[in-house]
Tab-separated table of C-alpha atoms in Angstrom:
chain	number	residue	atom	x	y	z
F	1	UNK	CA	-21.266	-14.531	-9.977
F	2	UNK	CA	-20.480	-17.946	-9.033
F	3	UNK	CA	-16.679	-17.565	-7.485
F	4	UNK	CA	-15.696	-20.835	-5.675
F	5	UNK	CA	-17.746	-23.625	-6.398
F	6	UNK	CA	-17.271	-26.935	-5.001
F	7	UNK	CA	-18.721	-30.346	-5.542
F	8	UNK	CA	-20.221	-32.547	-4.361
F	9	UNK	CA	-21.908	-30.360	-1.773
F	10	UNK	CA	-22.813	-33.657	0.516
F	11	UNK	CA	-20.833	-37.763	0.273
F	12	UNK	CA	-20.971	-40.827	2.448
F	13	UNK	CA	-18.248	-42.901	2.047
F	14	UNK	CA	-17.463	-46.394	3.421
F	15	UNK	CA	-13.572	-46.709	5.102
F	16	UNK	CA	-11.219	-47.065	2.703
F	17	UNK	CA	-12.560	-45.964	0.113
F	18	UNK	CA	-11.507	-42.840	-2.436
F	19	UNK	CA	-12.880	-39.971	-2.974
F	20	UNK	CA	-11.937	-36.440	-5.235
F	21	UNK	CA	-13.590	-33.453	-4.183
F	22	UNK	CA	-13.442	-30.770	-6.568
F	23	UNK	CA	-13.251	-26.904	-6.683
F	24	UNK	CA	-13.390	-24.626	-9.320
F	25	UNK	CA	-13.065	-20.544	-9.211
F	26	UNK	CA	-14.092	-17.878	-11.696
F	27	UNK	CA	-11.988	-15.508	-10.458
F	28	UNK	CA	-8.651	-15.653	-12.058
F	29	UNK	CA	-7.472	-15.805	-8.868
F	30	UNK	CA	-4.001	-17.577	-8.429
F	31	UNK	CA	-4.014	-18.588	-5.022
F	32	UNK	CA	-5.901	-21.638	-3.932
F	33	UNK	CA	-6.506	-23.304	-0.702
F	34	UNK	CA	-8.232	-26.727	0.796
F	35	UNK	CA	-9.440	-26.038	4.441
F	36	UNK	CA	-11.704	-28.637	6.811
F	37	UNK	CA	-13.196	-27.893	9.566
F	38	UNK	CA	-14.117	-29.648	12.387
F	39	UNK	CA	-16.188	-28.702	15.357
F	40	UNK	CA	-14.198	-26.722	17.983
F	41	UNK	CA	-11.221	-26.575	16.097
F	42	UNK	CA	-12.031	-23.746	13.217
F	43	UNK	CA	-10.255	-24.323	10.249
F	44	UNK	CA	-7.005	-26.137	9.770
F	45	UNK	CA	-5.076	-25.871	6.192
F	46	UNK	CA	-4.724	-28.831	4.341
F	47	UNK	CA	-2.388	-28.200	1.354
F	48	UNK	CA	-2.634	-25.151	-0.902
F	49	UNK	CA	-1.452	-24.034	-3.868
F	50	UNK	CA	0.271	-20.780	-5.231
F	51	UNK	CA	-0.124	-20.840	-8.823
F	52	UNK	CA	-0.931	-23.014	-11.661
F	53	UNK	CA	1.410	-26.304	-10.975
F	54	UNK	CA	2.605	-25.577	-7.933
F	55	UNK	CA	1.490	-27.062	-4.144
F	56	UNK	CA	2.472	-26.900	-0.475
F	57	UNK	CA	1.364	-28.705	2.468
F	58	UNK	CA	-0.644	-26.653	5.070
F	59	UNK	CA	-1.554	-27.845	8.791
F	60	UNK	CA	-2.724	-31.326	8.562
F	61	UNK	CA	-1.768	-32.900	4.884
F	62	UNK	CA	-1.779	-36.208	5.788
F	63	UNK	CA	-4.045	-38.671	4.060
F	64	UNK	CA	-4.826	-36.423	1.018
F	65	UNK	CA	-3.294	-35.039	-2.070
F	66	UNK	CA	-4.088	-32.540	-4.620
F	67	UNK	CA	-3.737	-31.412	-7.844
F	68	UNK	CA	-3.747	-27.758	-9.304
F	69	UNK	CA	-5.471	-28.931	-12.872
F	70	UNK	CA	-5.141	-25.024	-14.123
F	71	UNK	CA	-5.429	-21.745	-12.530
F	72	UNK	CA	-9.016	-23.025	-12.062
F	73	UNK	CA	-9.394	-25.914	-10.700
F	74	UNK	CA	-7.877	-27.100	-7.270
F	75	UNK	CA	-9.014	-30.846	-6.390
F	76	UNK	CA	-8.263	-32.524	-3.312
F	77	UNK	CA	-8.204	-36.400	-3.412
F	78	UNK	CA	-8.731	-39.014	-0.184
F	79	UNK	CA	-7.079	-41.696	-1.319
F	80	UNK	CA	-8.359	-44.549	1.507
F	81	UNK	CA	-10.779	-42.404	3.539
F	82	UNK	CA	-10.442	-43.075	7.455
F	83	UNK	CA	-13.241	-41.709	10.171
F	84	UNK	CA	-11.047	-39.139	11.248
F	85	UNK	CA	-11.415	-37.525	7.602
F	86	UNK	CA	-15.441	-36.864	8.332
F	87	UNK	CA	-15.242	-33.165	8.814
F	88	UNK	CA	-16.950	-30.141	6.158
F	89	UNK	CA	-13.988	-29.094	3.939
F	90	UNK	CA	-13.491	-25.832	2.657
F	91	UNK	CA	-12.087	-24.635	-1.106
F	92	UNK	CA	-10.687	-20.835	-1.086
F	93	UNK	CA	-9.147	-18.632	-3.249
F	94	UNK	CA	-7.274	-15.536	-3.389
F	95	UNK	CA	-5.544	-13.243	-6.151
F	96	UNK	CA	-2.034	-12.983	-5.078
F	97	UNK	CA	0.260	-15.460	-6.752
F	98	UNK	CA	3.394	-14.133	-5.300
F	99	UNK	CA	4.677	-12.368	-1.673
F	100	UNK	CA	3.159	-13.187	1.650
F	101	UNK	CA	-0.616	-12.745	0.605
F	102	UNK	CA	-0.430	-16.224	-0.961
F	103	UNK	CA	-1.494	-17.462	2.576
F	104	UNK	CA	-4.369	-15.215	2.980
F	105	UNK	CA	-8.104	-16.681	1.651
F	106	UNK	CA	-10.755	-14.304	0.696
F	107	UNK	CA	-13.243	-16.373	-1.169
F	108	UNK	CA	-14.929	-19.658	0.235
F	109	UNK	CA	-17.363	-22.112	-1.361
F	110	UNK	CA	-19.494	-23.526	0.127
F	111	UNK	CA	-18.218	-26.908	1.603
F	112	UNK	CA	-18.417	-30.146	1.166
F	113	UNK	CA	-19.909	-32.001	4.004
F	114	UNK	CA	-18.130	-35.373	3.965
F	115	UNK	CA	-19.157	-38.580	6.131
F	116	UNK	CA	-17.345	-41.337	6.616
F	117	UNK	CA	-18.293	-44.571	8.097
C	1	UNK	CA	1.546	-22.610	20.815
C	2	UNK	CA	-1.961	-21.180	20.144
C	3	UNK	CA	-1.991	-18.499	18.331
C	4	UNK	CA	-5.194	-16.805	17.746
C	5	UNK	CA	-8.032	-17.282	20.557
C	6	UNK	CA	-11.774	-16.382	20.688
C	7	UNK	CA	-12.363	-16.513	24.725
C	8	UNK	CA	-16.705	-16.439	23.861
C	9	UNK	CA	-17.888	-19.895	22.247
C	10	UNK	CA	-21.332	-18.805	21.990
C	11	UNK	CA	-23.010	-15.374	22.107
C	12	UNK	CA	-26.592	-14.340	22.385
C	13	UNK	CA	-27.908	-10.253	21.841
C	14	UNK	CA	-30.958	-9.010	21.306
C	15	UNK	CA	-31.902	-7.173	18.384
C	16	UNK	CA	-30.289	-3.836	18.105
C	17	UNK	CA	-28.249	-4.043	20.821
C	18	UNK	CA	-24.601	-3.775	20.551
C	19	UNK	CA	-22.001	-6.556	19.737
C	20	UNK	CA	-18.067	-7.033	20.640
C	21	UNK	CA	-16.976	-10.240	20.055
C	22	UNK	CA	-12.862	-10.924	21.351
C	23	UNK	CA	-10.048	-12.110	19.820
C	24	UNK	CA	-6.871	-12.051	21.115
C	25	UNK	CA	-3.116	-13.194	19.308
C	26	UNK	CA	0.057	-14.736	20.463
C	27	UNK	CA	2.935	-13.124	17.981
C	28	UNK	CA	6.129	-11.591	19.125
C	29	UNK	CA	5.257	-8.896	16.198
C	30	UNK	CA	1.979	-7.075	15.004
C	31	UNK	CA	0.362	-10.098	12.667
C	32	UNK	CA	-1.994	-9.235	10.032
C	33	UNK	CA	-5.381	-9.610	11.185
C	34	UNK	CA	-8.856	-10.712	9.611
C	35	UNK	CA	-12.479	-11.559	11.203
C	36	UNK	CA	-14.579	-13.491	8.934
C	37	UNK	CA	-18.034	-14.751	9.047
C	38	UNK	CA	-20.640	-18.025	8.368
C	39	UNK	CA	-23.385	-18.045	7.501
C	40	UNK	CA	-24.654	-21.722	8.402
C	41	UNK	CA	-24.061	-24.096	5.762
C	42	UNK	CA	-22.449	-21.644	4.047
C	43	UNK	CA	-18.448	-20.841	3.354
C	44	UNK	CA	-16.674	-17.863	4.967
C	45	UNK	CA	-16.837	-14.360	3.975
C	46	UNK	CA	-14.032	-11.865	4.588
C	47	UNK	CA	-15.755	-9.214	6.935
C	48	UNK	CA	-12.656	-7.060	7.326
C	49	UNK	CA	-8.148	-7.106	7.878
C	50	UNK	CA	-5.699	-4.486	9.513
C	51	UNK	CA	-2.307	-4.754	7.932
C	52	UNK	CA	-1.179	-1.462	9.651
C	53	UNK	CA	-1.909	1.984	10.160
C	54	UNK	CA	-5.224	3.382	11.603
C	55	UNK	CA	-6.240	0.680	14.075
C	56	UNK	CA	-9.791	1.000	13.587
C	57	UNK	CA	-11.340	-0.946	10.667
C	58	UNK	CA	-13.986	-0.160	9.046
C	59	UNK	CA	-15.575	-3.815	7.003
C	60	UNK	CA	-18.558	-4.492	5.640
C	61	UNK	CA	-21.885	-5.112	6.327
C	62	UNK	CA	-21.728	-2.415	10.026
C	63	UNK	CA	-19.303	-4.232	11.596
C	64	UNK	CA	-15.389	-2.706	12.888
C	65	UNK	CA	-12.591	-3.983	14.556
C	66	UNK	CA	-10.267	-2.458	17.396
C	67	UNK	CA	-5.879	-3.433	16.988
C	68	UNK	CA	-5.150	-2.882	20.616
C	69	UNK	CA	-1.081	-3.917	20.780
C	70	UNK	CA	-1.059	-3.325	24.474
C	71	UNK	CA	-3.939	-5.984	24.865
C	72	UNK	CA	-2.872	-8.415	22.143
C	73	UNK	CA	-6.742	-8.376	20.838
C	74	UNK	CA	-8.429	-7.526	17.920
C	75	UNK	CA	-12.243	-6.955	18.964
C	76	UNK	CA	-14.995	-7.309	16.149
C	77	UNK	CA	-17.990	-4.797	16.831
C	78	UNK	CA	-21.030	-3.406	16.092
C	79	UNK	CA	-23.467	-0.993	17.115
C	80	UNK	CA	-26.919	-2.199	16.822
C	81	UNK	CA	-27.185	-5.643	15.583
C	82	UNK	CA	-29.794	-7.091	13.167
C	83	UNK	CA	-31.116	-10.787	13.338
C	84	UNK	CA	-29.417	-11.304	10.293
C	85	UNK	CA	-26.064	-10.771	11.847
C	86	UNK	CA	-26.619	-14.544	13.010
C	87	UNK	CA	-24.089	-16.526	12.301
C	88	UNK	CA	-20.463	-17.996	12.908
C	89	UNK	CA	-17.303	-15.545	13.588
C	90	UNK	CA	-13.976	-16.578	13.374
C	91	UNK	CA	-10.764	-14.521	13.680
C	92	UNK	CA	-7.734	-15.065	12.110
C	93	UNK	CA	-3.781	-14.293	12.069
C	94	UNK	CA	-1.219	-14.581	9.836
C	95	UNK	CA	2.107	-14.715	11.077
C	96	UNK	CA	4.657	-13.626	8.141
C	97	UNK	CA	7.342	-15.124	9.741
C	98	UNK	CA	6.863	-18.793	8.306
C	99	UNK	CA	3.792	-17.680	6.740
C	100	UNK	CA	1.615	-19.000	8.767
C	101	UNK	CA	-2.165	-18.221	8.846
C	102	UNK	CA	-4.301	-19.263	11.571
C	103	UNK	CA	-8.110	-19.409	12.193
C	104	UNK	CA	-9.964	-18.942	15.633
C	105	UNK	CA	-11.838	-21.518	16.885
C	106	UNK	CA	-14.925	-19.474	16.185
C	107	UNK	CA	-17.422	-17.321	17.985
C	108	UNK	CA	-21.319	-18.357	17.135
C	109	UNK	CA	-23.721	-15.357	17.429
C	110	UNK	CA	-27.436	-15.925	18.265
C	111	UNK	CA	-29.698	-12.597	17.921
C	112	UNK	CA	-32.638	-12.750	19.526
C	113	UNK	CA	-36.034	-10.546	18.933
């Protein structure tokens, strides 16, 4: 049973450099989500996507993109990486495609702890 | 406007005592609820969620949760805690107007023997 599986599980990066972080769930779930989280601030939304093609912007989108590859594979890209990216992020998943469940995670990997100097 | 809080940063219990660990919400409405958990370097795992109904939920691994509408809280517990219960706990709301869903700031649980 893998479910959400992210990688690389650990990256250094120098400032301004780029950087895809990639997710990939078993699930045939539709929903998809990019979360980071920072100490004393739980988890903020980054972007997530609905379905196969389709994305949103969550909480804090700036500075990153995505890309919904297939239902999946959800990859979120730091295009020039700044010190306030360093943080653990978070891929999720749920089933819904469709209604206000879309917005709900129930599957996490296990991060990606991301440093940035 | 904050709109899910967890008053407790850190927590500490011995063994087999009991646990309630508080959130409360900010939301004109009843919100949907959740508590998850972390495990440390792990991602979260959905302990339990009250849509509606009865207010007492039952999730897994021993643990429940109170909706209290008059208090604007939704109170994680459980009877006699195990050190395994050791971890991160973080609340959540989502608000279906706007469809917005928020995480606590998180509740870290230390069990000691």
């Amino acid at each position: 049973n893998a479910g959400v599986t992210q990688t690389p599980k650990f990256q250094v990066l120098k400032t301004g450099q780029s950087m895809t972080l990639q997710c990939a769930q078993d699930m045939n779930h539709n929903s998809m989500y990019w979360y980071r989280q920072d100490p004393g601030m739980g988890l903020r939304l980054i972007y997530y996507s609905a379905s196969e093609g389709t994305t949103d912007k969550g909480e804090v989108p700036n500075g990153y993109n995505v890309s919904r590859l297939n239902k999946r594979e959800f990859s979120l890209r730091l295009e020039s990486a700044a010190p306030s990216q360093t943080s653990v992020y978070f891929c999720a998943s749920s089933i819904p495609g469709t209604g206000s469940e879309v917005h709900q995670p129930q599957h996490f990997g296990d991060g990606t702890r991301l440093s940035i100097l | 406007a904050q709109s899910v809080t967890q008053p407790d940063i850190h927590i500490t219990v011995s063994e087999g005592a009991s646990l309630e660990l508080r959130c409360n919400y900010s939301y004109g409405a009843t919100p949907y609820l959740f508590w998850y958990v972390q495990s440390p370097g792990q991602g979260l795992q959905l302990l339990l969620k009250y849509f509606s109904g009865d207010t007492l939920v039952q999730g897994i691994k021993g643990f429940e949760a109170e909706f209290k509408r008059s208090q604007s809280s939704f109170n994680l517990r459980k009877p006699s805690v195990h050190w395994s219960d050791a971890a991160e706990y973080f609340c959540a709301v989502f608000l279906p107007t706007g469809n917005q869903f928020y995480f606590g700031t998180g509740t870290s649980l230390t069990v000691i023997p």
